[in-house]
Coordinates of C-alpha atoms in Angstrom, one line a residue:
M291 CA -112.7 -6.4 118.9
T292 CA -111.3 -7.0 115.7
Q293 CA -108.5 -4.7 114.1
P294 CA -109.0 -5.0 110.4
P295 CA -106.8 -2.0 109.5
Q296 CA -103.7 -3.3 111.4
M297 CA -104.2 -6.8 110.0
S298 CA -104.3 -5.4 106.5
S299 CA -101.0 -3.6 106.9
D300 CA -99.1 -6.7 108.2
V301 CA -100.3 -8.8 105.3
A302 CA -99.0 -6.2 102.8
H303 CA -95.6 -6.1 104.5
H304 CA -95.3 -9.9 104.4
Q305 CA -96.2 -10.0 100.8
A306 CA -93.5 -7.4 99.9
V307 CA -90.8 -9.3 101.8
R308 CA -91.8 -12.5 100.1
Q309 CA -91.6 -10.9 96.6
H310 CA -88.2 -9.5 97.4
N311 CA -86.9 -12.9 98.6
L312 CA -88.2 -14.5 95.5
R313 CA -86.5 -12.0 93.2
A314 CA -83.2 -12.4 95.2
A315 CA -83.5 -16.2 94.9
A316 CA -84.1 -15.9 91.1
Q317 CA -81.1 -13.5 90.8
N318 CA -78.8 -15.9 92.7
T319 CA -80.0 -18.8 90.6
A320 CA -79.1 -16.8 87.4
N321 CA -75.7 -15.8 88.7
E322 CA -74.8 -19.4 89.6
Q323 CA -75.9 -20.5 86.1
R324 CA -73.6 -17.9 84.5
L325 CA -70.7 -18.9 86.6
A326 CA -71.3 -22.5 85.7
D327 CA -71.4 -21.6 82.0
A328 CA -68.2 -19.6 82.3
G329 CA -66.5 -22.4 84.0
D330 CA -67.5 -24.8 81.3
A331 CA -66.2 -22.5 78.6
G332 CA -63.0 -22.0 80.4
A333 CA -62.6 -25.7 80.7
R334 CA -63.3 -26.1 77.0
F335 CA -60.9 -23.3 75.9
S336 CA -58.2 -23.9 78.4
F337 CA -54.6 -23.7 76.9
N338 CA -52.2 -26.5 77.8
G339 CA -49.1 -25.0 76.1
R340 CA -49.5 -26.9 72.8
W341 CA -51.6 -25.7 69.8
S342 CA -53.7 -28.2 67.9
R343 CA -54.4 -28.1 64.2
R344 CA -57.8 -26.7 65.1
D345 CA -56.1 -23.9 67.0
W346 CA -53.9 -23.0 64.0
A347 CA -56.9 -23.0 61.7
H348 CA -58.8 -20.6 63.9
A349 CA -55.8 -18.3 64.2
S350 CA -55.3 -18.2 60.4
L351 CA -59.0 -17.5 59.9
F352 CA -58.9 -14.6 62.4
A353 CA -55.7 -13.1 60.9
T354 CA -57.2 -13.2 57.4
L355 CA -60.4 -11.5 58.6
G356 CA -58.3 -8.9 60.3
A357 CA -56.3 -8.1 57.2
L358 CA -59.4 -7.7 55.1
V359 CA -60.9 -5.3 57.6
I360 CA -57.8 -3.2 57.8
G361 CA -57.7 -3.0 54.0
L362 CA -61.4 -2.3 53.4
V363 CA -62.2 0.1 56.1
P364 CA -60.0 3.0 54.9
G365 CA -61.6 2.6 51.4
F366 CA -65.0 2.8 52.9
S367 CA -63.9 5.7 55.0
N368 CA -62.5 7.6 51.9
A369 CA -65.7 6.8 50.0
M370 CA -67.8 8.2 52.8
R371 CA -65.6 11.3 53.0
V372 CA -65.9 11.9 49.3
A373 CA -69.6 11.5 49.5
D374 CA -69.8 13.8 52.5
H375 CA -67.7 16.5 50.7
G376 CA -69.9 16.7 47.6
P377 CA -70.0 15.5 44.0
A378 CA -67.0 14.1 42.0
L379 CA -64.8 16.3 39.8
T380 CA -65.8 17.1 36.2
T381 CA -63.2 17.3 33.3
L382 CA -63.7 20.2 30.9
A383 CA -62.1 20.5 27.4
L384 CA -60.4 23.9 27.1
P385 CA -58.8 25.4 24.0
L386 CA -54.9 25.5 24.0
P387 CA -52.7 28.2 22.4
P388 CA -51.1 27.5 19.0
L389 CA -47.7 25.7 19.0
P390 CA -44.6 27.7 18.3
K391 CA -43.2 27.6 14.8
A392 CA -40.1 25.6 15.9
T393 CA -42.3 23.0 17.5
R394 CA -44.5 22.7 14.4
A395 CA -41.4 22.3 12.2
A396 CA -40.0 19.6 14.4
Q397 CA -43.3 17.7 14.3
A398 CA -43.4 18.1 10.5
Q399 CA -40.1 16.4 9.9
R400 CA -40.2 14.0 7.1
S401 CA -39.5 10.3 7.2
W402 CA -36.9 9.8 4.5
E403 CA -36.0 6.5 2.9
V404 CA -32.6 6.7 1.1
V405 CA -32.0 4.7 -2.1
K406 CA -28.5 4.3 -3.6
V407 CA -28.4 4.2 -7.4
E408 CA -27.0 1.0 -8.8
S409 CA -25.3 0.5 -12.1
G410 CA -27.8 0.5 -15.0
Q411 CA -30.6 2.0 -13.0
T412 CA -32.5 5.1 -14.2
L413 CA -34.8 7.5 -12.3
G414 CA -37.8 6.0 -14.1
S415 CA -36.9 2.5 -13.0
I416 CA -36.4 3.6 -9.4
F417 CA -39.8 5.4 -9.3
E418 CA -41.5 2.4 -10.9
A419 CA -39.9 0.0 -8.3
R420 CA -41.4 2.1 -5.5
G421 CA -44.8 2.2 -7.0
I422 CA -44.8 5.9 -7.9
P423 CA -46.7 6.8 -11.1
A424 CA -44.8 8.1 -14.1
A425 CA -47.1 11.2 -14.1
T426 CA -45.6 12.1 -10.7
L427 CA -42.1 11.8 -12.0
H428 CA -42.9 14.0 -15.0
R429 CA -44.3 16.7 -12.6
L430 CA -41.1 16.6 -10.6
L431 CA -38.9 16.9 -13.7
E432 CA -40.9 19.8 -15.0
A433 CA -40.5 21.7 -11.7
S434 CA -36.8 21.0 -11.4
D435 CA -33.8 22.8 -13.0
D436 CA -31.8 19.6 -12.8
R437 CA -33.7 17.6 -15.4
Q438 CA -30.7 16.6 -17.4
A439 CA -28.6 15.6 -14.4
L440 CA -31.5 13.5 -13.0
A441 CA -31.9 11.8 -16.3
R442 CA -28.2 10.7 -16.2
L443 CA -27.8 9.4 -12.7
R444 CA -24.4 8.0 -11.7
P445 CA -24.0 4.8 -9.8
G446 CA -23.6 5.5 -6.1
A447 CA -25.7 8.6 -6.1
E448 CA -28.2 8.8 -3.2
L449 CA -31.9 9.7 -3.6
A450 CA -34.4 10.0 -0.8
F451 CA -38.2 9.4 -0.8
D452 CA -40.9 10.4 1.7
Q453 CA -44.1 8.4 0.9
A454 CA -47.4 8.2 2.7
A455 CA -48.9 5.0 4.0
D456 CA -50.9 4.5 0.8
G457 CA -47.7 4.9 -1.3
R458 CA -48.3 8.5 -2.4
L459 CA -45.1 10.5 -2.9
L460 CA -45.0 13.4 -0.4
A461 CA -41.4 14.6 -1.1
F462 CA -38.3 13.8 -3.2
R463 CA -34.7 14.7 -2.3
Y464 CA -31.4 14.6 -4.2
D465 CA -28.0 16.2 -4.0
R466 CA -27.3 18.8 -6.7
N467 CA -23.6 19.0 -5.8
D468 CA -21.4 18.7 -2.8
T469 CA -22.8 21.8 -1.1
Q470 CA -26.5 21.8 -2.2
R471 CA -29.3 19.5 -1.4
V472 CA -32.7 19.9 -3.2
E473 CA -36.1 18.9 -1.7
L474 CA -39.2 18.8 -3.9
S475 CA -42.4 18.7 -1.9
L476 CA -45.8 17.8 -3.5
A477 CA -49.0 19.4 -2.3
G478 CA -51.9 18.7 -4.7
D479 CA -50.9 19.9 -8.1
R480 CA -48.1 22.2 -6.7
V481 CA -44.4 21.2 -6.4
A482 CA -42.4 23.3 -4.0
E483 CA -38.6 23.4 -4.2
Q484 CA -36.3 24.0 -1.3
V485 CA -32.5 24.3 -1.6
I486 CA -30.5 23.4 1.5
E487 CA -26.9 24.6 1.8
R488 CA -24.5 22.0 3.1
P489 CA -21.1 23.6 3.8
V490 CA -18.0 21.4 3.4
E491 CA -14.6 21.6 5.0
V492 CA -11.3 20.8 3.2
R493 CA -8.6 19.3 5.4
T494 CA -5.0 18.4 4.6
A495 CA -4.0 15.0 6.0
V496 CA -0.7 13.2 6.1
V497 CA -1.1 9.4 5.8
S498 CA 1.9 7.2 6.4
G499 CA 2.4 3.4 6.6
K500 CA 4.1 0.3 5.3
V501 CA 3.3 -1.8 2.2
G502 CA 2.8 -5.1 4.1
K503 CA 1.4 -7.9 2.1
S504 CA -0.4 -5.6 -0.3
L505 CA 0.0 -1.9 -1.0
F506 CA -3.7 -1.5 -1.9
H507 CA -4.9 -3.3 1.2
S508 CA -2.5 -1.4 3.6
A509 CA -3.4 2.0 2.0
R510 CA -7.2 1.2 2.2
K511 CA -6.8 0.4 5.9
L512 CA -5.3 3.8 6.4
G513 CA -8.3 5.4 4.7
L514 CA -6.9 6.2 1.3
S515 CA -9.5 5.9 -1.5
P516 CA -8.9 3.7 -4.5
S517 CA -8.6 6.7 -6.7
V518 CA -5.8 8.1 -4.5
I519 CA -4.0 4.7 -4.6
N520 CA -4.3 4.6 -8.4
T521 CA -2.9 8.1 -8.6
L522 CA 0.2 7.0 -6.7
T523 CA 0.8 3.8 -8.8
D524 CA -0.5 4.8 -12.3
E525 CA 0.4 8.5 -12.4
V526 CA 2.9 9.7 -9.8
F527 CA 5.5 7.0 -9.5
K528 CA 4.8 4.8 -12.6
Y529 CA 7.9 6.2 -14.3
D530 CA 10.3 5.3 -11.5
I531 CA 8.8 2.3 -9.7
D532 CA 7.6 -1.0 -11.1
F533 CA 5.0 -1.9 -8.5
D534 CA 5.0 -5.5 -9.7
R535 CA 8.8 -6.1 -9.1
D536 CA 10.3 -3.2 -7.2
V537 CA 8.1 -3.1 -4.1
T538 CA 8.6 -5.3 -1.0
S539 CA 6.6 -5.7 2.2
G540 CA 9.0 -3.5 4.2
D541 CA 8.8 -0.5 1.8
R542 CA 6.9 2.5 3.2
F543 CA 4.9 5.4 1.8
S544 CA 3.7 8.8 3.0
V545 CA 1.0 10.8 1.3
V546 CA -0.2 14.4 1.8
V547 CA -3.8 14.4 0.5
E548 CA -6.7 16.8 0.6
Q549 CA -9.9 15.4 2.2
T550 CA -13.3 17.0 1.8
W551 CA -15.6 16.5 4.8
R552 CA -19.3 17.3 5.1
E553 CA -21.3 17.1 8.3
G554 CA -18.7 14.8 9.9
E555 CA -18.5 12.5 6.8
L556 CA -15.5 12.1 4.4
I557 CA -17.0 12.5 1.0
R558 CA -13.9 12.8 -1.2
S559 CA -10.2 12.5 -1.2
G560 CA -7.7 14.1 -3.5
P561 CA -5.8 15.3 -5.2
V562 CA -2.4 14.1 -3.8
T563 CA -0.5 17.2 -2.8
A564 CA 2.8 15.4 -2.1
A565 CA 4.1 11.8 -1.6
V566 CA 7.2 10.0 -0.7
F567 CA 7.6 6.3 -1.5
T568 CA 10.6 4.4 -0.2
A569 CA 11.3 1.3 -2.4
K570 CA 14.2 -1.0 -1.5
G571 CA 15.7 1.7 0.7
K572 CA 15.6 4.4 -2.0
P573 CA 13.1 7.3 -1.5
F574 CA 11.2 8.7 -4.4
T575 CA 9.5 12.1 -3.9
A576 CA 6.6 13.6 -5.8
I577 CA 5.1 17.1 -5.3
R578 CA 2.0 18.5 -7.2
F579 CA 2.5 21.9 -8.8
E580 CA 0.3 23.7 -11.3
R581 CA 2.1 24.9 -14.4
D582 CA 0.3 26.7 -17.1
G583 CA -3.0 25.9 -15.4
K584 CA -2.4 22.2 -15.4
G585 CA -1.5 20.1 -12.3
E586 CA 1.8 18.1 -12.7
Y587 CA 4.1 16.1 -10.4
F588 CA 7.7 17.1 -9.9
S589 CA 10.6 15.8 -7.9
A590 CA 11.9 17.7 -4.8
E591 CA 14.3 19.5 -7.1
G592 CA 11.6 20.7 -9.4
R593 CA 12.1 18.2 -12.2
P594 CA 8.9 16.8 -13.9
L595 CA 8.3 13.1 -13.0
K596 CA 6.5 12.4 -16.3
K597 CA 9.0 10.9 -18.7
S598 CA 8.8 10.2 -22.4
F599 CA 8.0 6.5 -21.8
I600 CA 6.3 4.5 -19.0
R601 CA 8.0 1.5 -17.6
S602 CA 5.4 -1.1 -18.6
P603 CA 2.5 -0.9 -21.1
I604 CA 0.4 -3.2 -18.9
Q605 CA -0.5 -2.6 -15.3
Y606 CA 0.2 -5.4 -12.8
A607 CA 1.5 -7.8 -15.4
R608 CA 4.2 -10.6 -14.9
L609 CA 7.4 -10.4 -16.9
S610 CA 7.5 -13.8 -18.5
S611 CA 10.4 -13.5 -21.0
R612 CA 13.4 -11.0 -21.0
F613 CA 15.4 -9.4 -23.8
G614 CA 18.2 -11.5 -25.4
N615 CA 18.9 -14.9 -26.9
R616 CA 16.5 -17.7 -26.1
R617 CA 14.9 -20.8 -27.6
H618 CA 11.7 -19.9 -29.4
P619 CA 8.7 -21.6 -27.7
V620 CA 6.9 -22.3 -31.0
L621 CA 9.7 -22.7 -33.6
G622 CA 12.0 -24.5 -31.2
T623 CA 15.1 -22.7 -32.6
Q624 CA 17.7 -20.5 -30.8
R625 CA 17.1 -16.9 -31.8
M626 CA 17.3 -13.4 -30.5
H627 CA 14.3 -12.2 -28.5
K628 CA 14.2 -8.6 -29.5
G629 CA 11.7 -7.5 -26.8
V630 CA 10.2 -8.5 -23.5
D631 CA 7.0 -10.5 -22.8
Y632 CA 4.4 -9.7 -20.2
A633 CA 2.0 -12.5 -19.3
A634 CA -1.6 -11.3 -18.6
R635 CA -5.1 -12.4 -19.0
S636 CA -6.8 -12.1 -22.4
G637 CA -8.5 -8.8 -22.8
T638 CA -6.2 -6.9 -20.5
P639 CA -5.8 -3.3 -21.8
I640 CA -2.5 -2.3 -23.4
M641 CA -1.4 1.3 -23.1
A642 CA 0.8 3.5 -25.4
A643 CA 4.2 3.8 -23.8
G644 CA 4.4 7.5 -24.8
D645 CA 2.9 10.2 -26.9
A646 CA 3.1 9.0 -30.5
R647 CA 1.7 8.7 -34.0
V648 CA 0.2 5.5 -35.2
V649 CA 2.4 3.8 -37.9
S650 CA 0.3 0.7 -38.3
A651 CA -2.5 -1.3 -36.6
G652 CA -3.5 -4.7 -37.8
W653 CA -2.2 -8.2 -38.7
H654 CA 1.6 -8.5 -38.9
G655 CA 2.6 -12.1 -39.7
G656 CA 3.9 -14.1 -36.7
Y657 CA 3.3 -11.1 -34.5
G658 CA -0.5 -11.5 -35.0
N659 CA -2.5 -8.3 -34.3
T660 CA 0.1 -5.6 -33.8
V661 CA 0.4 -1.9 -33.3
V662 CA 3.5 0.1 -34.1
L663 CA 3.9 3.7 -32.8
D664 CA 6.4 6.4 -33.8
H665 CA 7.4 8.7 -30.8
G666 CA 9.6 11.0 -32.7
K667 CA 13.4 11.5 -32.5
G668 CA 13.9 8.0 -33.9
H669 CA 12.0 6.2 -31.2
T670 CA 9.4 3.5 -32.1
T671 CA 7.6 0.8 -30.1
L672 CA 5.8 -2.4 -31.1
Y673 CA 3.0 -4.2 -29.4
A674 CA 2.2 -7.8 -30.6
H675 CA -0.1 -10.8 -30.2
M676 CA -3.1 -8.7 -29.3
S677 CA -6.6 -10.3 -29.3
R678 CA -7.7 -7.1 -31.0
T679 CA -6.5 -3.6 -31.5
A680 CA -8.3 -0.4 -30.6
K681 CA -10.0 1.6 -33.4
L682 CA -6.8 3.2 -34.7
K683 CA -6.0 4.7 -38.1
R684 CA -2.6 5.2 -39.7
G685 CA -1.2 8.7 -38.8
Q686 CA -3.6 9.1 -35.8
R687 CA -2.1 10.8 -32.7
V688 CA -2.3 9.0 -29.3
S689 CA -1.2 10.1 -25.9
Q690 CA 0.8 8.3 -23.3
G691 CA -1.4 5.9 -21.4
D692 CA -4.1 5.7 -24.1
V693 CA -5.5 2.1 -24.7
I694 CA -4.3 0.9 -28.1
G695 CA -5.3 -2.8 -27.8
F696 CA -5.9 -5.8 -25.7
V697 CA -3.9 -8.8 -24.6
G698 CA -4.3 -12.0 -26.7
S699 CA -2.5 -14.9 -28.2
T700 CA -2.6 -14.3 -31.9
G701 CA 0.3 -15.2 -34.3
L702 CA 3.1 -17.4 -33.1
S703 CA 2.1 -17.5 -29.4
T704 CA 1.7 -20.3 -26.9
G705 CA -0.5 -18.3 -24.5
P706 CA -2.0 -14.8 -23.8
H707 CA 0.7 -12.2 -23.4
L708 CA 2.1 -9.0 -24.8
H709 CA 5.3 -8.9 -26.8
Y710 CA 6.8 -5.4 -26.4
E711 CA 9.7 -4.0 -28.5
F712 CA 11.6 -0.7 -28.1
R713 CA 13.7 0.6 -31.0
V714 CA 16.0 3.6 -31.4
N715 CA 16.7 4.5 -35.0
G716 CA 15.6 1.0 -36.0
V717 CA 17.9 -0.8 -33.5
H718 CA 16.2 -2.9 -30.8
R719 CA 17.0 -1.9 -27.2
N720 CA 16.1 -3.5 -24.0
P721 CA 13.1 -1.5 -22.7
L722 CA 13.9 -2.5 -19.1
Q723 CA 17.4 -0.9 -19.3
H724 CA 17.3 1.9 -21.8
T725 CA 17.2 5.3 -20.1
M726 CA 15.9 8.4 -21.7
P727 CA 17.3 11.9 -21.1
P728 CA 15.6 13.6 -18.1
P729 CA 13.1 16.3 -18.8
E730 CA 14.0 19.9 -18.2
P731 CA 13.4 21.1 -14.6
L732 CA 11.6 24.2 -13.4
S733 CA 13.6 27.4 -13.3
G734 CA 13.4 31.1 -12.5
T735 CA 10.1 32.4 -11.2
A736 CA 8.3 29.0 -11.6
L737 CA 11.0 27.3 -9.4
A738 CA 10.6 29.9 -6.7
Q739 CA 6.9 29.5 -6.6
F740 CA 7.3 25.7 -6.6
R741 CA 9.5 25.8 -3.5
A742 CA 7.3 28.3 -1.7
Q743 CA 4.2 26.1 -2.3
T744 CA 5.6 22.7 -1.8
G745 CA 8.0 23.2 1.1
P746 CA 5.4 23.0 3.9
A747 CA 4.0 19.7 2.5
L748 CA 7.5 18.0 2.5
E749 CA 8.2 19.3 6.0
R750 CA 5.0 17.7 7.3
I751 CA 5.9 14.4 5.8
R752 CA 9.3 14.6 7.5
E753 CA 7.8 15.3 10.9
V754 CA 5.3 12.4 10.6
E755 CA 7.9 9.9 9.5
E756 CA 10.3 11.0 12.2
I757 CA 7.6 10.4 14.8
I758 CA 6.6 7.0 13.4
Y759 CA 9.7 5.3 12.2
A760 CA 12.2 6.8 14.6
S761 CA 10.5 5.4 17.7
V762 CA 9.1 2.1 16.4
P763 CA 11.4 -1.0 15.8
E764 CA 11.5 -2.2 12.2
A765 CA 10.4 -5.7 13.2
A766 CA 7.3 -4.5 15.1
D767 CA 6.4 -2.0 12.5
A768 CA 5.6 -4.3 9.6
D769 CA 1.8 -3.9 9.9
R770 CA 1.8 -0.4 11.5
R771 CA -0.6 2.2 10.1
V772 CA -0.8 5.9 11.0
A773 CA -3.0 8.6 9.7
A774 CA -1.9 11.8 11.3
A775 CA -1.4 15.6 11.1
T776 CA -5.0 16.3 9.9
A777 CA -5.7 20.0 9.9
P778 CA -8.7 22.1 8.6
R779 CA -7.8 24.1 5.6
G780 CA -11.0 26.0 5.1
K781 CA -14.7 25.8 4.4
R782 CA -16.5 25.9 1.1
G783 CA -20.2 26.4 0.4

């Protein structure tokens, strides 16, 4: 008998085993192939302890790629987060509160350009040079109370302009005096004036130093103004010191002077309150004191320094010929020289030696252009060889120091100079040696007031000189300069 069901079951089992074996064989074959491939790769990439150029190139490439990934990934991450969290921010324009007045004022400060007036300039020429129309200048002058002062500007005065980019004048500024500054602002047809108060402070300073090579140069280095120096030489000590012949480099001076300061700037010096000048070891003292409403200089004893005659009718002239017998340079004969000669440039001003009345002014034979003055009490002076005389008339009164003519070489003269004669009751005297009686000193109440007012100034000079000259050797002090004892005196304005 046949068994078809049993036969059918065996066949199915054998087929299943056969399929399993085939799959196992295929799997084994695949595994072997992978192992072989891995072995080949390992052989290809095996490291022998030394890198080739190719290895270095691969390493550089991988490092660069890594850096780029590190740098870019956070950016993409941030971008993704922003996108995830919603839309970007929106900026809105919001109105701001108004600025405080102080801030607005600071922002509105003007841009001033300062112009210093030069000799010969007028306000009109300055405006024209800056391209400002004459009509604008007229509007400013009509609105200002200082029209006449602005029309007569002094050299050295400072003006300030604030102009727009197109040249239009926005504002104009000038100083009315030491304590007031005026600003004129233009807005359309309107001109607004603002007066700014500028307080000043007056200080009393003691300046002391040595003459050195030049009194003017040394005094200027100490801060003394030219006007103060001229006061010392041409007014205070001109009767007692001849600054051309009596002064040496070792001589010293001390000056008490008032200084006016404004906003930290020295704007003016003077007057000289007191001064001591030591010439050739001899001290000369001068103190300013007002008598009958007029400021004068006196000695420490209260005697006026102003004398009837000044030492020399010409400033800074050279004595070229003395009084006495000599051979005349033109005539060639021996004769008496009845005056003294001062060599100076042609055109140098000649001053009256004292208060006087004009006797004559004009041509006088060998004297050339000559002026003769009568000083009273039998004293007369003669000034010869002038290039020209001043406009003088017979009998006219002149004051000491007035210009009466100019140096020349007219008449019997070999060069420009002044021939100066001094006569007493018609008799010629040597003007370099003749002494006049001293003027009367202060007395009584005036002398007491003088001592009370001037004592502190002299004491300050003594203190400064003791500090300077007592502690510094003479040899090392030739070029010493000191400006000390400055103290505020008060404020004005």
